[in-house]
Amino acid sequence: MIQFDNVSLEYSPGQFALQNVSFTMPAGAFAFLTGHSGASKSSLLKLIARLEKPTAGDIIIDEIDLSRLKPRQEPKLRQQMGLVFQDNQLLNDRSVFDNVALPLIIGGYRFKDIKKRVNAALERVALAHRAADDPLSLSGGEQQRVGIARAVVAKPRLLLADEPTGNLDADISTDIMRLLMQFSASGVTVLVATHDTGLLETFDFPQLQLHQGQLVD
């Protein structure tokens, strides 16, 4: 599903965010991307999502060589991915339903299909009863669950989560992790960037460890 072959990301001469990173992650796997703050975990996720382009090396996502991907093909690639952020990035002037529906609206889905998919996604994260509410009326954990519903509403094959529990307490973090694991159990490939040692000790999944832009484990 994900293959990096000697991938480097150089922001300025001699200043590398990532350097010679190689790994393979099979379809349907669940893994942690670890490392201290500033280890370039977010940069690696951005490369997968094609929000950044590598300076060197090859990236293959679901048998698609990103170096050969044309700009007009990038939106279709991203439709196969769901992104979960630490700060949720919800639109506070829109309802929970509208926030979750946004990827489908951008994708040109019919309203009938949008309604069905959004309701199903909110049901899955146990927030169907909050569909009409303002995001600001939700707790931090509930807002993160809305972010997850938005990430999976288009039924992606790959779910990328960037510090999804960074602002949450331990119990809610565990709930979020178990929710992500449910999607993994249904066949979605899940990569979670985190430096939360509590999660790493509690959940025994493979770890890709970054240190100063290099993969050390």
Short mmCIF file of C-alpha atoms in Angstrom, two decimals:
data_model
loop_
_atom_site.label_atom_id
_atom_site.label_comp_id
_atom_site.label_asym_id
_atom_site.label_seq_id
_atom_site.Cartn_x
_atom_site.Cartn_y
_atom_site.Cartn_z
CA MET A 1 0.00 0.00 0.00
CA ILE A 2 2.80 2.46 0.97
CA GLN A 3 6.37 2.15 -0.25
CA PHE A 4 9.20 4.65 0.29
CA ASP A 5 12.48 4.04 -1.50
CA ASN A 6 15.37 6.30 -0.39
CA VAL A 7 13.07 9.31 -0.07
CA SER A 8 14.53 12.68 0.88
CA LEU A 9 12.90 16.05 1.40
CA GLU A 10 15.31 19.00 1.29
CA TYR A 11 13.89 22.41 2.16
CA SER A 12 17.10 24.35 1.48
CA PRO A 13 20.66 23.31 0.55
CA GLY A 14 21.85 20.94 3.25
CA GLN A 15 18.66 21.30 5.31
CA PHE A 16 16.76 18.03 5.18
CA ALA A 17 13.34 17.34 6.67
CA LEU A 18 13.72 13.69 5.63
CA GLN A 19 16.79 11.88 4.33
CA ASN A 20 17.02 8.47 2.65
CA VAL A 21 13.84 7.07 4.19
CA SER A 22 12.81 3.58 3.04
CA PHE A 23 9.98 1.39 4.31
CA THR A 24 7.04 -0.68 3.12
CA MET A 25 3.60 -0.80 4.74
CA PRO A 26 1.19 -3.46 3.41
CA ALA A 27 -2.47 -2.84 2.68
CA GLY A 28 -4.72 -3.19 5.73
CA ALA A 29 -1.88 -2.69 8.22
CA PHE A 30 -1.92 -0.43 11.30
CA ALA A 31 1.32 1.30 12.30
CA PHE A 32 2.62 4.16 14.40
CA LEU A 33 4.93 6.85 13.02
CA THR A 34 6.94 7.95 16.03
CA GLY A 35 9.68 10.40 16.94
CA HIS A 36 10.20 13.53 19.01
CA SER A 37 8.47 16.78 18.16
CA GLY A 38 10.18 18.17 15.06
CA ALA A 39 11.27 14.75 13.77
CA SER A 40 9.41 15.43 10.50
CA LYS A 41 6.50 13.05 11.07
CA SER A 42 4.10 15.56 9.54
CA SER A 43 6.40 16.00 6.54
CA LEU A 44 6.30 12.27 5.86
CA LEU A 45 2.50 12.24 5.99
CA LYS A 46 2.38 15.22 3.63
CA LEU A 47 4.53 13.32 1.14
CA ILE A 48 2.10 10.39 1.23
CA ALA A 49 -0.85 12.74 0.68
CA ARG A 50 1.02 14.51 -2.12
CA LEU A 51 0.88 17.80 -0.23
CA GLU A 52 4.68 17.85 -0.54
CA LYS A 53 6.90 16.40 -3.26
CA PRO A 54 10.18 14.62 -2.46
CA THR A 55 13.54 16.02 -3.47
CA ALA A 56 14.79 12.51 -4.21
CA GLY A 57 13.59 8.92 -4.09
CA ASP A 58 10.39 7.14 -5.06
CA ILE A 59 7.01 6.92 -3.32
CA ILE A 60 4.44 4.32 -4.37
CA ILE A 61 0.89 4.44 -2.98
CA ASP A 62 -1.44 1.58 -3.87
CA GLU A 63 0.78 0.64 -6.82
CA ILE A 64 0.78 4.24 -8.10
CA ASP A 65 4.23 5.75 -8.61
CA LEU A 66 3.78 9.34 -7.41
CA SER A 67 6.71 10.56 -9.51
CA ARG A 68 4.66 9.76 -12.61
CA LEU A 69 1.43 11.24 -11.28
CA LYS A 70 0.09 14.14 -13.31
CA PRO A 71 -1.34 17.18 -11.48
CA ARG A 72 -4.84 16.47 -12.74
CA GLN A 73 -4.63 12.97 -11.19
CA GLU A 74 -3.74 14.18 -7.69
CA PRO A 75 -7.33 14.92 -6.54
CA LYS A 76 -8.37 11.35 -7.42
CA LEU A 77 -5.44 9.98 -5.42
CA ARG A 78 -6.37 12.08 -2.38
CA GLN A 79 -9.95 10.81 -2.57
CA GLN A 80 -8.54 7.42 -1.60
CA MET A 81 -7.08 8.95 1.58
CA GLY A 82 -8.60 10.23 4.79
CA LEU A 83 -6.70 12.81 6.86
CA VAL A 84 -7.16 13.31 10.61
CA PHE A 85 -5.50 16.32 12.23
CA GLN A 86 -4.60 17.14 15.83
CA ASP A 87 -6.53 20.43 15.72
CA ASN A 88 -9.55 18.95 13.88
CA GLN A 89 -9.68 21.82 11.36
CA LEU A 90 -13.48 21.92 11.62
CA LEU A 91 -15.47 24.83 10.18
CA ASN A 92 -17.16 26.43 13.17
CA ASP A 93 -19.69 28.31 11.06
CA ARG A 94 -21.13 25.04 9.74
CA SER A 95 -22.96 22.18 11.40
CA VAL A 96 -21.40 18.83 12.26
CA PHE A 97 -23.27 17.33 9.29
CA ASP A 98 -21.90 19.94 6.89
CA ASN A 99 -18.35 19.45 8.15
CA VAL A 100 -18.49 15.73 7.54
CA ALA A 101 -20.16 16.23 4.15
CA LEU A 102 -17.45 18.57 2.85
CA PRO A 103 -15.26 15.93 1.09
CA LEU A 104 -18.33 14.53 -0.64
CA ILE A 105 -19.51 17.97 -1.77
CA ILE A 106 -16.05 18.64 -3.22
CA GLY A 107 -16.16 15.21 -4.85
CA GLY A 108 -19.43 16.05 -6.61
CA TYR A 109 -21.63 13.46 -4.90
CA ARG A 110 -25.42 13.71 -5.17
CA PHE A 111 -27.21 15.02 -2.08
CA LYS A 112 -29.03 11.71 -1.61
CA ASP A 113 -25.70 9.88 -1.41
CA ILE A 114 -24.15 12.60 0.75
CA LYS A 115 -26.93 12.32 3.31
CA LYS A 116 -26.66 8.54 3.45
CA ARG A 117 -22.88 8.50 3.79
CA VAL A 118 -22.68 11.31 6.35
CA ASN A 119 -25.34 9.73 8.55
CA ALA A 120 -23.52 6.39 8.37
CA ALA A 121 -20.17 8.00 9.25
CA LEU A 122 -21.64 9.87 12.22
CA GLU A 123 -23.36 6.71 13.39
CA ARG A 124 -20.03 4.91 13.29
CA VAL A 125 -18.41 7.48 15.60
CA ALA A 126 -21.52 7.60 17.84
CA LEU A 127 -22.40 11.22 16.98
CA ALA A 128 -25.49 10.85 14.80
CA HIS A 129 -27.48 12.71 17.46
CA ARG A 130 -25.20 15.77 17.14
CA ALA A 131 -25.48 16.16 13.34
CA ALA A 132 -27.25 19.53 13.49
CA ASP A 133 -25.06 20.97 16.24
CA ASP A 134 -22.32 23.58 16.08
CA PRO A 135 -18.79 22.08 16.43
CA LEU A 136 -18.03 24.56 19.23
CA SER A 137 -20.75 22.94 21.34
CA LEU A 138 -18.86 19.62 21.32
CA SER A 139 -16.15 18.41 23.66
CA GLY A 140 -12.60 18.00 22.40
CA GLY A 141 -13.05 14.26 22.04
CA GLU A 142 -16.32 14.70 20.16
CA GLN A 143 -14.70 17.22 17.80
CA GLN A 144 -11.95 14.73 17.06
CA ARG A 145 -14.55 12.04 16.32
CA VAL A 146 -16.20 14.46 13.86
CA GLY A 147 -12.80 14.85 12.22
CA ILE A 148 -12.52 11.07 11.91
CA ALA A 149 -16.03 10.82 10.45
CA ARG A 150 -15.07 13.44 7.85
CA ALA A 151 -11.88 11.51 7.05
CA VAL A 152 -13.69 8.23 6.42
CA VAL A 153 -16.96 9.44 4.89
CA ALA A 154 -15.70 8.85 1.34
CA LYS A 155 -14.60 5.31 2.31
CA PRO A 156 -10.86 5.79 1.77
CA ARG A 157 -8.42 2.90 1.54
CA LEU A 158 -5.79 4.79 3.53
CA LEU A 159 -6.22 6.77 6.76
CA LEU A 160 -3.46 9.16 7.89
CA ALA A 161 -3.72 10.59 11.41
CA ASP A 162 -1.34 13.35 12.54
CA GLU A 163 -1.15 13.45 16.36
CA PRO A 164 -4.90 12.69 16.63
CA THR A 165 -4.80 12.45 20.44
CA GLY A 166 -2.40 15.31 21.13
CA ASN A 167 -4.93 17.54 22.90
CA LEU A 168 -6.93 14.80 24.63
CA ASP A 169 -6.72 13.08 28.01
CA ALA A 170 -5.69 9.44 28.33
CA ASP A 171 -9.16 7.90 28.44
CA ILE A 172 -10.42 9.82 25.40
CA SER A 173 -7.15 9.09 23.57
CA THR A 174 -7.76 5.38 24.11
CA ASP A 175 -11.30 5.74 22.73
CA ILE A 176 -9.96 7.49 19.62
CA MET A 177 -7.37 4.76 19.13
CA ARG A 178 -9.97 2.02 19.40
CA LEU A 179 -12.08 3.84 16.83
CA LEU A 180 -9.14 3.98 14.42
CA MET A 181 -8.53 0.29 15.05
CA GLN A 182 -12.12 -0.47 14.02
CA PHE A 183 -11.46 1.06 10.62
CA SER A 184 -8.23 -0.92 10.33
CA ALA A 185 -10.15 -4.11 11.12
CA SER A 186 -12.45 -3.35 8.18
CA GLY A 187 -9.48 -3.29 5.79
CA VAL A 188 -8.40 0.37 5.87
CA THR A 189 -4.64 0.98 6.06
CA VAL A 190 -3.96 3.25 9.06
CA LEU A 191 -0.79 5.23 9.83
CA VAL A 192 -0.83 7.26 13.06
CA ALA A 193 1.87 9.85 13.76
CA THR A 194 2.34 10.30 17.51
CA HIS A 195 4.90 10.90 20.23
CA ASP A 196 2.43 9.86 22.95
CA THR A 197 4.41 7.23 24.87
CA GLY A 198 1.23 6.12 26.66
CA LEU A 199 -0.34 5.05 23.38
CA LEU A 200 2.84 3.39 22.18
CA GLU A 201 3.04 1.35 25.38
CA THR A 202 -0.66 0.47 25.43
CA PHE A 203 -1.13 -0.57 21.79
CA ASP A 204 1.30 -3.09 20.36
CA PHE A 205 1.55 -2.08 16.70
CA PRO A 206 4.62 -1.79 14.44
CA GLN A 207 6.47 1.50 14.77
CA LEU A 208 8.32 3.58 12.20
CA GLN A 209 10.65 5.73 14.28
CA LEU A 210 12.09 8.95 12.90
CA HIS A 211 15.10 10.74 14.36
CA GLN A 212 16.39 13.94 12.80
CA GLY A 213 14.67 13.10 9.54
CA GLN A 214 16.00 9.56 9.26
CA LEU A 215 14.24 6.26 9.89
CA VAL A 216 16.04 4.54 12.76
CA ASP A 217 13.62 1.70 13.59
#
